[in-house]
Amino acid sequence: MEEKKFETDSGIGINRIYPSHPDLNEEAGEFPFTRGIQPDMYRSRLWTMRQYAGFSTAEESNKRYRYLLANGTTGLSVAFDLPTQIGYDSSHALAEGEVGKSGVAIDSLRDMEILFDGIDLEKVTTSMTINSTAAILLAMYITVAKKQGANIANISGTVQNDILKEYAARGTYIYPPTQSMRLITDIFEFCAKEVPKWNTISISGYHIREAGSTAVQELAFTLANGKSYMEAAIKRGLDINIFGKRVSFFFNAHNNLFEEIAKFRAARRLWAEITKSLGATDPRAQMLRFHTQTGGSTLTAQQPQNNISRVTIQALAAVLGGTQSLHTNGYDEALSLPTEEAARIALRTQQIIAHESGVTDTVDPLGGSDFIEALTDEVAEKAMEYIRKIDAMGGSVKAIENGYIQKEIAASAYKYQNDIENGEKIIVGVNKFQVEEKPSEIVFSVDDSIRALQTASLNKVKSQRDEISVQQNLKKLEDTAKTNENLMPYILTCVEQYATLGEISDALRNAFGVYQG
């Protein structure tokens, strides 16, 4: 295969990297990684195009995954419905009206088997956006891989597993913070031994930003949460140079192109310094690797085709900022679940940036710009001011328990909305450049009958399993949760016996209690 030439359409050669700011004497791939975590970045390998998808039943979501893979997606990203996220089976009274709506409904191992039917889990990487029930969904994924004949030491992907941002910004928590942190470190410890290629946490700023934070707050609160997870793992006795390599991040990309690029560059620098201060000496344990999703809250129901332009700007910011994987939102997501057409356009947006724009031909294309370098420094310093305040409070858990982070996000959200309403901030098609529009029809939705289908399937699974063994193993899990023993092996056993997600969550509720917020 002929070696690729890096040159413009006019035949002008493009260097791998260009000199940066005079006082920033570093290369890409070198501490503190401001310019990127790989020396060649996208010259040698593009980011993973990981389209977030999941709705209705496992069968329907499996069809969408196959469609995306056939159209060039290079990694899967699973969206779970609300009952799955908060530990309720589809048959539970509190699940009514929510089954399959915001993601796919997963009640038992049987659903997970169907979800990945025909998809080789040793060949595809999978990201799962799940937090309170992360240990259960990970156990299901591992079990499916085993049933496929995979060596679980070779499977790779990410489980979000970031509970602190749930308390601060999103709300899908179940257990009190201390017990939730215990489950997270159990996953760290288990995966380091059994599933070494798995990213055990994706520390998420995305939902913090969706809740109304600024870019600086998103960065600060995310890294402060990350620091708390690292400290908890170190306290457990885990080696930061081992588990630190499997920590990843999940950031939002909004419309302010240059601030977003600066945010991503500053994030790498700050995380390198934080991990070094915590004792990390292996460069791979100091690197901040991150997934990006374009901003859901920036999408408008008015003139929805305008969202294609917004998503393009946001995706470009993520690429210029050095993301490792990227999801681009469908233009119709302010109206409904994305249609196949919208999902395809979103994916094509990434592919056009990758293969037609030329921005992947050099490392850190905007590095050395006085504006970008100054903005990177400013974002980093303002984020550190927040982190120092949170450290003084005793860390993220304390800052969340006393309401500090929530209040800061709420104040920013209020200001942003107020600026839109008084016209200081222009949103095209919303408060300026409006046109007469017919009421939009929701083009893709999930029918409430899905709950009946899921319940029938769930009842069938229960009728075919060894009920005595299931109940014995659920009781063993509940009892073990009251000790300090790692819970992952017990959760795996329950999953393999086809205990349901709700039953496993209830066993832990009985042991841990429920957080009332």
Coordinates of C-alpha atoms in Angstrom, one line a residue:
M1 CA 0.0 0.0 0.0
E2 CA 1.4 3.4 -1.0
E3 CA 2.3 5.7 1.9
K4 CA -0.1 8.6 2.2
K5 CA 1.2 12.0 1.1
F6 CA 0.4 14.8 3.5
E7 CA -0.1 17.9 1.4
T8 CA -2.8 20.4 0.4
D9 CA -4.8 20.2 -2.8
S10 CA -2.3 22.6 -4.3
G11 CA 0.6 20.2 -3.5
I12 CA 2.0 22.1 -0.6
G13 CA 3.6 19.6 1.9
I14 CA 2.2 19.5 5.4
N15 CA 4.5 18.8 8.4
R16 CA 3.6 16.4 11.2
I17 CA 3.6 19.2 13.7
Y18 CA 4.4 22.9 13.7
P19 CA 6.2 25.0 16.3
S20 CA 4.0 26.0 19.2
H21 CA 4.1 29.0 21.5
P22 CA 7.7 30.0 22.4
D23 CA 7.1 29.2 26.1
L24 CA 5.3 25.9 25.4
N25 CA 8.3 23.7 24.6
E26 CA 6.6 20.4 24.2
E27 CA 5.7 17.8 21.5
A28 CA 2.5 15.9 21.1
G29 CA 2.7 12.6 23.1
E30 CA 4.8 14.2 25.8
F31 CA 3.9 15.4 29.3
P32 CA 1.7 17.4 29.9
F33 CA 0.1 16.4 26.6
T34 CA -1.4 19.8 25.8
R35 CA -0.9 19.1 22.1
G36 CA -2.3 15.6 22.1
I37 CA -1.6 12.2 23.6
Q38 CA -0.2 10.6 20.4
P39 CA 2.9 11.9 18.5
D40 CA 1.1 11.5 15.2
M41 CA -2.5 11.9 16.3
Y42 CA -4.9 11.4 13.4
R43 CA -2.1 10.9 10.8
S44 CA -1.7 7.4 12.0
R45 CA -5.2 6.6 13.3
L46 CA -8.5 8.5 13.2
W47 CA -10.7 8.9 16.2
T48 CA -13.3 6.3 16.8
M49 CA -16.6 7.2 15.2
R50 CA -18.9 6.0 18.0
Q51 CA -22.5 6.8 17.3
Y52 CA -24.7 6.7 20.5
A53 CA -27.8 4.6 19.9
G54 CA -30.4 2.5 21.7
F55 CA -34.2 2.5 21.8
S56 CA -37.2 0.2 22.3
T57 CA -36.3 -3.5 22.6
A58 CA -32.9 -5.2 22.2
E59 CA -34.0 -6.6 18.8
E60 CA -34.7 -3.1 17.5
S61 CA -31.5 -1.6 18.8
N62 CA -29.5 -4.5 17.4
K63 CA -30.9 -3.6 13.9
R64 CA -29.7 0.0 14.4
Y65 CA -26.2 -1.1 15.5
R66 CA -25.9 -3.3 12.4
Y67 CA -27.1 -0.3 10.2
L68 CA -24.5 2.0 11.8
L69 CA -21.7 -0.6 11.5
A70 CA -22.6 -1.1 7.8
N71 CA -22.4 2.6 7.2
G72 CA -18.9 3.0 8.7
T73 CA -19.3 3.4 12.4
T74 CA -16.1 2.1 14.1
G75 CA -17.4 1.7 17.6
L76 CA -20.8 1.2 19.4
S77 CA -22.2 3.4 22.1
V78 CA -25.2 2.0 24.0
A79 CA -28.1 4.2 25.3
F80 CA -30.2 2.6 28.0
D81 CA -33.7 3.5 29.0
L82 CA -34.5 5.2 32.3
P83 CA -35.7 2.2 34.2
T84 CA -32.5 0.3 33.3
Q85 CA -30.4 3.3 34.5
I86 CA -32.1 3.4 37.9
G87 CA -32.4 -0.3 38.5
Y88 CA -36.0 -1.2 37.7
D89 CA -37.2 -4.0 35.5
S90 CA -39.7 -3.1 32.7
S91 CA -42.5 -4.7 34.7
H92 CA -42.0 -2.4 37.7
A93 CA -44.8 0.1 38.4
L94 CA -42.3 3.0 38.3
A95 CA -41.1 1.9 34.8
E96 CA -44.5 2.7 33.2
G97 CA -44.3 5.2 30.4
E98 CA -40.5 5.0 30.2
V99 CA -39.7 1.6 28.8
G100 CA -37.5 1.8 25.7
K101 CA -38.0 5.6 25.4
S102 CA -34.6 7.2 26.2
G103 CA -32.6 4.0 25.3
V104 CA -32.9 0.3 25.0
A105 CA -34.6 -1.7 27.8
I106 CA -32.4 -4.3 29.4
D107 CA -34.0 -6.5 32.0
S108 CA -31.8 -9.6 32.0
L109 CA -28.9 -11.4 30.3
R110 CA -31.3 -12.5 27.6
D111 CA -31.8 -8.9 26.5
M112 CA -28.1 -8.4 26.3
E113 CA -27.6 -11.5 24.3
I114 CA -30.1 -10.2 21.7
L115 CA -28.6 -6.7 21.8
F116 CA -25.3 -8.0 20.5
D117 CA -26.5 -10.9 18.4
G118 CA -24.2 -11.3 15.4
I119 CA -21.8 -8.6 16.6
D120 CA -18.3 -10.0 17.5
L121 CA -17.4 -8.4 20.9
E122 CA -13.7 -9.2 20.4
K123 CA -13.7 -7.0 17.2
V124 CA -15.8 -4.1 18.2
T125 CA -15.3 -1.6 21.1
T126 CA -18.5 -0.7 23.0
S127 CA -19.2 2.2 25.2
M128 CA -22.1 1.9 27.7
T129 CA -23.6 5.0 29.1
I130 CA -24.7 3.6 32.5
N131 CA -23.8 4.6 36.0
S132 CA -25.8 3.3 39.0
T133 CA -26.2 -0.1 37.4
A134 CA -22.9 -0.1 35.7
A135 CA -21.6 -3.2 37.5
I136 CA -24.6 -5.2 36.4
L137 CA -24.5 -4.1 32.7
L138 CA -20.8 -4.7 32.6
A139 CA -21.3 -8.2 34.1
M140 CA -23.9 -8.9 31.4
Y141 CA -21.6 -7.7 28.6
I142 CA -18.7 -9.9 29.9
T143 CA -21.1 -12.9 30.1
V144 CA -22.3 -12.4 26.5
A145 CA -18.7 -12.2 25.4
K146 CA -17.9 -15.4 27.2
K147 CA -20.9 -17.1 25.5
Q148 CA -19.6 -15.9 22.1
G149 CA -16.3 -17.7 22.9
A150 CA -14.3 -14.5 23.4
N151 CA -11.3 -14.3 25.7
I152 CA -12.5 -11.5 28.0
A153 CA -9.0 -10.3 28.4
N154 CA -9.3 -9.1 24.8
I155 CA -12.6 -7.3 24.9
S156 CA -12.4 -3.6 25.0
G157 CA -14.8 -0.7 25.6
T158 CA -15.9 1.7 28.3
V159 CA -18.5 1.8 31.0
Q160 CA -19.4 5.3 32.1
N161 CA -19.6 4.4 35.8
D162 CA -19.4 8.0 36.9
I163 CA -21.9 8.4 39.8
L164 CA -20.7 11.8 41.2
K165 CA -22.0 13.8 38.3
E166 CA -25.4 12.0 38.8
Y167 CA -25.7 13.6 42.3
A168 CA -24.5 17.0 40.9
A169 CA -26.3 17.3 37.6
R170 CA -28.3 14.4 36.3
G171 CA -30.2 12.5 39.0
T172 CA -30.0 8.8 38.1
Y173 CA -28.4 7.7 41.3
I174 CA -29.7 4.8 43.5
Y175 CA -27.4 4.3 46.5
P176 CA -25.7 6.7 48.9
P177 CA -22.4 8.2 47.7
T178 CA -20.1 6.1 49.9
Q179 CA -21.6 2.8 48.7
S180 CA -21.7 4.0 45.1
M181 CA -18.0 4.8 45.3
R182 CA -17.4 1.3 46.7
L183 CA -19.1 -0.2 43.6
I184 CA -16.9 1.9 41.3
T185 CA -13.7 0.8 43.0
D186 CA -14.9 -2.8 42.9
I187 CA -15.1 -2.5 39.1
F188 CA -11.6 -0.9 39.0
E189 CA -10.1 -3.7 41.0
F190 CA -12.0 -6.5 39.1
C191 CA -11.2 -5.2 35.6
A192 CA -7.6 -4.6 36.3
K193 CA -7.2 -8.4 36.9
E194 CA -9.9 -9.9 34.6
V195 CA -10.7 -7.4 31.8
P196 CA -7.4 -5.4 31.4
K197 CA -8.4 -3.6 28.2
W198 CA -11.6 -2.3 29.5
N199 CA -11.9 1.4 30.4
T200 CA -13.4 1.2 33.9
I201 CA -14.8 4.7 34.1
S202 CA -15.7 7.5 31.7
I203 CA -15.7 10.6 33.9
S204 CA -18.4 12.7 32.4
G205 CA -18.5 16.4 32.0
Y206 CA -21.1 16.0 29.3
H207 CA -24.1 16.0 31.6
I208 CA -22.7 18.8 33.8
R209 CA -22.6 20.9 30.6
E210 CA -26.1 19.8 29.6
A211 CA -27.3 20.9 33.0
G212 CA -26.2 24.4 32.2
S213 CA -22.6 24.8 33.3
T214 CA -20.0 26.9 31.5
A215 CA -17.1 25.3 29.6
V216 CA -14.8 26.2 32.5
Q217 CA -17.1 24.6 35.1
E218 CA -17.6 21.5 33.0
L219 CA -13.8 21.1 32.9
A220 CA -13.3 21.9 36.6
F221 CA -16.0 19.8 38.1
T222 CA -15.2 16.8 35.8
L223 CA -11.5 16.8 36.8
A224 CA -12.4 17.3 40.5
N225 CA -14.6 14.3 40.3
G226 CA -11.9 12.4 38.5
K227 CA -9.5 13.3 41.3
S228 CA -11.9 11.9 43.9
Y229 CA -12.2 8.6 42.0
M230 CA -8.4 8.3 41.8
E231 CA -8.0 9.0 45.5
A232 CA -10.7 6.4 46.3
A233 CA -8.9 3.7 44.2
I234 CA -5.5 4.6 45.8
K235 CA -7.1 4.3 49.3
R236 CA -8.3 0.8 48.2
G237 CA -4.7 -0.1 47.6
L238 CA -4.8 0.0 43.8
D239 CA -1.8 1.0 41.8
I240 CA -2.4 4.3 40.0
N241 CA 0.0 3.3 37.2
I242 CA -2.2 0.3 36.4
F243 CA -5.8 1.5 36.9
G244 CA -4.9 5.0 35.8
K245 CA -4.4 3.7 32.2
R246 CA -8.0 2.6 32.1
V247 CA -9.6 5.9 33.1
S248 CA -11.2 7.9 30.4
F249 CA -13.3 11.1 30.1
F250 CA -16.4 12.2 28.3
F251 CA -16.8 15.9 27.3
N252 CA -19.4 18.0 25.6
A253 CA -18.7 20.2 22.6
H254 CA -20.7 23.4 22.2
N255 CA -20.7 26.1 19.6
N256 CA -18.0 28.5 20.8
L257 CA -15.3 26.9 18.6
F258 CA -12.2 28.3 20.1
E259 CA -13.2 28.0 23.8
E260 CA -14.1 24.4 23.2
I261 CA -10.7 23.7 21.6
A262 CA -8.9 25.4 24.5
K263 CA -11.0 23.4 27.0
F264 CA -9.9 20.1 25.5
R265 CA -6.2 21.2 25.4
A266 CA -6.4 22.5 29.0
A267 CA -8.0 19.3 30.1
R268 CA -5.0 17.2 29.1
R269 CA -2.6 19.5 30.7
L270 CA -4.5 19.7 34.0
W271 CA -5.1 16.0 34.3
A272 CA -1.4 15.2 33.6
E273 CA -0.5 17.5 36.5
I274 CA -3.2 16.0 38.8
T275 CA -2.2 12.4 38.2
K276 CA 1.4 13.2 38.6
S277 CA 0.7 14.8 42.0
L278 CA -1.2 11.7 43.0
G279 CA 1.9 9.5 42.2
A280 CA 1.5 8.5 38.6
T281 CA 4.8 8.0 36.9
D282 CA 3.8 6.0 33.8
P283 CA 3.0 8.5 31.0
R284 CA -0.1 6.4 30.0
A285 CA -1.5 6.8 33.5
Q286 CA -1.1 10.6 33.1
M287 CA -2.8 10.9 29.8
L288 CA -6.3 12.2 29.5
R289 CA -8.1 10.2 26.8
F290 CA -11.6 11.4 26.0
H291 CA -14.8 10.8 24.1
T292 CA -16.8 13.8 22.9
Q293 CA -20.5 14.2 22.1
T294 CA -21.9 17.3 20.4
G295 CA -24.2 19.4 22.6
G296 CA -27.7 18.0 22.9
S297 CA -28.9 21.2 24.7
T298 CA -27.8 23.3 21.8
L299 CA -30.2 21.6 19.3
T300 CA -33.3 23.5 18.5
A301 CA -36.8 22.3 17.5
Q302 CA -37.1 25.5 15.4
Q303 CA -35.6 25.1 11.9
P304 CA -34.0 21.8 12.9
Q305 CA -31.9 21.6 9.8
N306 CA -29.8 24.4 11.3
N307 CA -28.6 21.8 13.8
I308 CA -26.5 20.1 11.1
S309 CA -24.4 23.3 11.0
R310 CA -24.2 23.4 14.8
V311 CA -23.1 19.8 15.0
T312 CA -20.5 20.3 12.3
I313 CA -18.9 23.2 14.3
Q314 CA -19.0 21.2 17.5
A315 CA -17.5 18.1 15.9
L316 CA -14.7 20.2 14.3
A317 CA -13.9 21.6 17.8
A318 CA -13.6 18.1 19.2
V319 CA -11.3 17.0 16.4
L320 CA -9.1 20.2 16.5
G321 CA -9.0 19.6 20.3
G322 CA -7.7 16.1 19.9
T323 CA -10.6 13.8 20.9
Q324 CA -10.2 10.0 20.8
S325 CA -13.8 9.2 19.9
L326 CA -16.8 11.2 18.8
H327 CA -20.6 11.0 18.7
T328 CA -22.4 13.5 16.5
N329 CA -26.0 14.2 17.3
G330 CA -28.8 13.8 14.8
Y331 CA -30.4 17.1 13.6
D332 CA -33.9 16.0 14.6
E333 CA -33.1 15.0 18.2
A334 CA -34.8 18.1 19.6
L335 CA -38.0 16.6 18.2
S336 CA -37.6 12.8 18.7
L337 CA -35.3 9.9 18.7
P338 CA -33.0 10.3 15.6
T339 CA -34.3 8.8 12.4
E340 CA -32.0 6.6 10.3
E341 CA -31.5 9.5 7.9
A342 CA -30.5 11.8 10.7
A343 CA -28.2 9.2 12.2
R344 CA -26.5 8.7 8.8
I345 CA -26.1 12.5 8.2
A346 CA -24.5 12.8 11.7
L347 CA -22.1 10.0 10.9
R348 CA -21.3 11.4 7.5
T349 CA -20.5 14.7 9.2
Q350 CA -17.6 13.0 11.0
Q351 CA -16.5 11.2 7.8
I352 CA -16.4 14.5 5.9
I353 CA -14.3 16.1 8.6
A354 CA -12.0 13.1 8.6
H355 CA -11.5 12.6 4.9
E356 CA -12.3 15.9 3.2
S357 CA -11.4 18.8 5.5
G358 CA -7.6 18.3 5.8
V359 CA -7.6 19.0 9.5
T360 CA -6.3 15.5 10.3
D361 CA -3.1 15.9 8.3
T362 CA -1.1 17.7 11.1
V363 CA -1.0 17.5 14.9
D364 CA -2.6 20.2 16.9
P365 CA -3.4 22.5 13.9
L366 CA -4.1 25.6 16.0
G367 CA -1.2 25.1 18.4
G368 CA 1.0 28.2 18.4
S369 CA -1.9 30.6 17.8
D370 CA -1.6 33.5 20.3
F371 CA -5.4 33.3 20.8
I372 CA -5.6 29.6 21.3
E373 CA -2.5 29.4 23.6
A374 CA -3.7 32.3 25.7
L375 CA -7.2 30.9 25.9
T376 CA -5.9 27.5 26.9
D377 CA -3.9 29.1 29.7
E378 CA -6.9 31.1 30.9
V379 CA -9.3 28.2 30.8
A380 CA -6.8 26.0 32.7
E381 CA -6.3 28.7 35.4
K382 CA -10.0 29.4 35.9
A383 CA -10.7 25.6 36.2
M384 CA -7.9 25.2 38.7
E385 CA -9.5 28.0 40.8
Y386 CA -12.6 25.9 41.1
I387 CA -10.6 22.7 41.8
R388 CA -8.7 24.4 44.6
K389 CA -12.0 25.5 46.2
I390 CA -13.4 22.0 46.0
D391 CA -10.2 20.5 47.5
A392 CA -10.5 23.0 50.4
M393 CA -14.0 21.6 51.0
G394 CA -12.7 18.1 51.2
G395 CA -13.2 17.0 47.6
S396 CA -16.1 16.4 45.2
V397 CA -18.2 14.3 47.5
K398 CA -18.3 17.0 50.1
A399 CA -18.8 19.7 47.6
I400 CA -21.8 17.8 46.2
E401 CA -23.2 17.0 49.6
N402 CA -23.1 20.7 50.6
G403 CA -24.7 21.7 47.3
Y404 CA -21.8 23.9 46.1
I405 CA -21.4 22.3 42.6
Q406 CA -25.2 22.2 42.0
K407 CA -25.5 25.9 42.9
E408 CA -22.7 26.9 40.6
I409 CA -24.3 25.0 37.7
A410 CA -27.7 26.4 38.4
A411 CA -26.4 30.0 38.5
S412 CA -24.7 29.5 35.1
A413 CA -27.8 27.9 33.6
Y414 CA -30.0 30.8 34.8
K415 CA -27.7 33.4 33.3
Y416 CA -27.5 31.6 30.0
Q417 CA -31.3 31.3 29.7
N418 CA -31.7 34.9 30.8
D419 CA -29.2 36.1 28.1
I420 CA -31.3 34.3 25.5
E421 CA -34.6 35.7 26.6
N422 CA -33.3 39.3 26.8
G423 CA -31.6 38.9 23.4
E424 CA -28.0 39.3 24.6
K425 CA -27.3 35.8 23.2
I426 CA -28.6 35.0 19.7
I427 CA -29.9 31.6 18.9
V428 CA -30.5 31.4 15.2
G429 CA -34.1 30.5 14.5
V430 CA -35.2 30.9 18.1
N431 CA -34.8 34.5 19.2
K432 CA -33.6 35.9 15.8
F433 CA -34.0 35.0 12.2
Q434 CA -37.2 33.2 12.8
V435 CA -39.5 32.0 10.0
E436 CA -43.1 30.8 9.9
E437 CA -43.1 27.1 10.6
K438 CA -45.7 24.4 10.8
P439 CA -45.8 22.5 14.1
S440 CA -43.2 19.8 13.8
E441 CA -44.4 16.3 13.8
I442 CA -42.5 13.8 15.9
V443 CA -41.1 11.5 13.3
F444 CA -39.8 8.6 15.4
S445 CA -41.1 7.5 18.7
V446 CA -41.4 4.4 20.8
D447 CA -44.8 3.1 21.5
D448 CA -45.9 2.4 25.1
S449 CA -46.8 -1.2 24.0
I450 CA -43.0 -2.0 24.3
R451 CA -43.5 -2.4 28.1
A452 CA -45.9 -5.3 27.5
L453 CA -43.5 -7.0 25.1
Q454 CA -40.6 -6.6 27.6
T455 CA -42.7 -7.9 30.5
A456 CA -43.8 -10.9 28.6
S457 CA -40.2 -11.6 27.6
L458 CA -39.1 -11.1 31.2
N459 CA -41.7 -13.5 32.5
K460 CA -40.6 -16.2 30.1
V461 CA -37.0 -15.8 31.3
K462 CA -38.1 -16.2 34.9
S463 CA -40.1 -19.3 34.0
Q464 CA -37.1 -21.0 32.5
R465 CA -34.4 -20.3 35.1
D466 CA -33.4 -22.2 38.2
E467 CA -35.4 -20.1 40.7
I468 CA -33.9 -21.6 43.8
S469 CA -30.4 -21.0 42.6
V470 CA -31.3 -17.4 41.6
Q471 CA -32.7 -16.5 45.0
Q472 CA -29.7 -18.1 46.8
N473 CA -27.2 -16.1 44.8
L474 CA -29.2 -12.9 45.2
K475 CA -29.1 -13.4 49.0
K476 CA -25.4 -14.1 48.9
L477 CA -24.9 -10.9 47.0
E478 CA -26.9 -8.9 49.5
D479 CA -24.9 -10.4 52.4
T480 CA -21.6 -9.8 50.8
A481 CA -22.5 -6.2 50.1
K482 CA -22.4 -5.7 53.9
T483 CA -18.8 -6.7 53.9
N484 CA -15.7 -5.2 52.2
E485 CA -15.4 -8.0 49.6
N486 CA -15.4 -7.2 45.9
L487 CA -19.0 -7.6 44.6
M488 CA -18.2 -8.1 40.9
P489 CA -17.9 -11.9 41.1
Y490 CA -21.2 -12.2 42.9
I491 CA -23.0 -9.9 40.4
L492 CA -21.6 -12.0 37.6
T493 CA -22.9 -15.2 39.1
C494 CA -26.4 -13.6 39.5
V495 CA -26.3 -12.4 35.9
E496 CA -25.3 -15.9 34.6
Q497 CA -28.3 -17.4 36.5
Y498 CA -30.6 -14.9 34.7
A499 CA -31.4 -12.9 37.8
T500 CA -32.9 -9.6 36.5
L501 CA -31.4 -6.2 36.7
G502 CA -34.1 -5.1 39.1
E503 CA -33.6 -8.1 41.4
I504 CA -29.8 -7.5 41.6
S505 CA -30.4 -3.8 42.2
D506 CA -32.9 -4.6 44.9
A507 CA -30.4 -6.9 46.6
L508 CA -28.0 -4.0 46.8
R509 CA -30.8 -1.6 47.9
N510 CA -31.5 -3.9 50.8
A511 CA -27.8 -3.8 51.8
F512 CA -26.9 -0.1 51.0
G513 CA -30.2 1.8 51.3
V514 CA -31.4 4.4 48.9
Y515 CA -30.0 8.0 48.6
Q516 CA -32.7 10.6 49.1
G517 CA -30.7 13.5 47.8

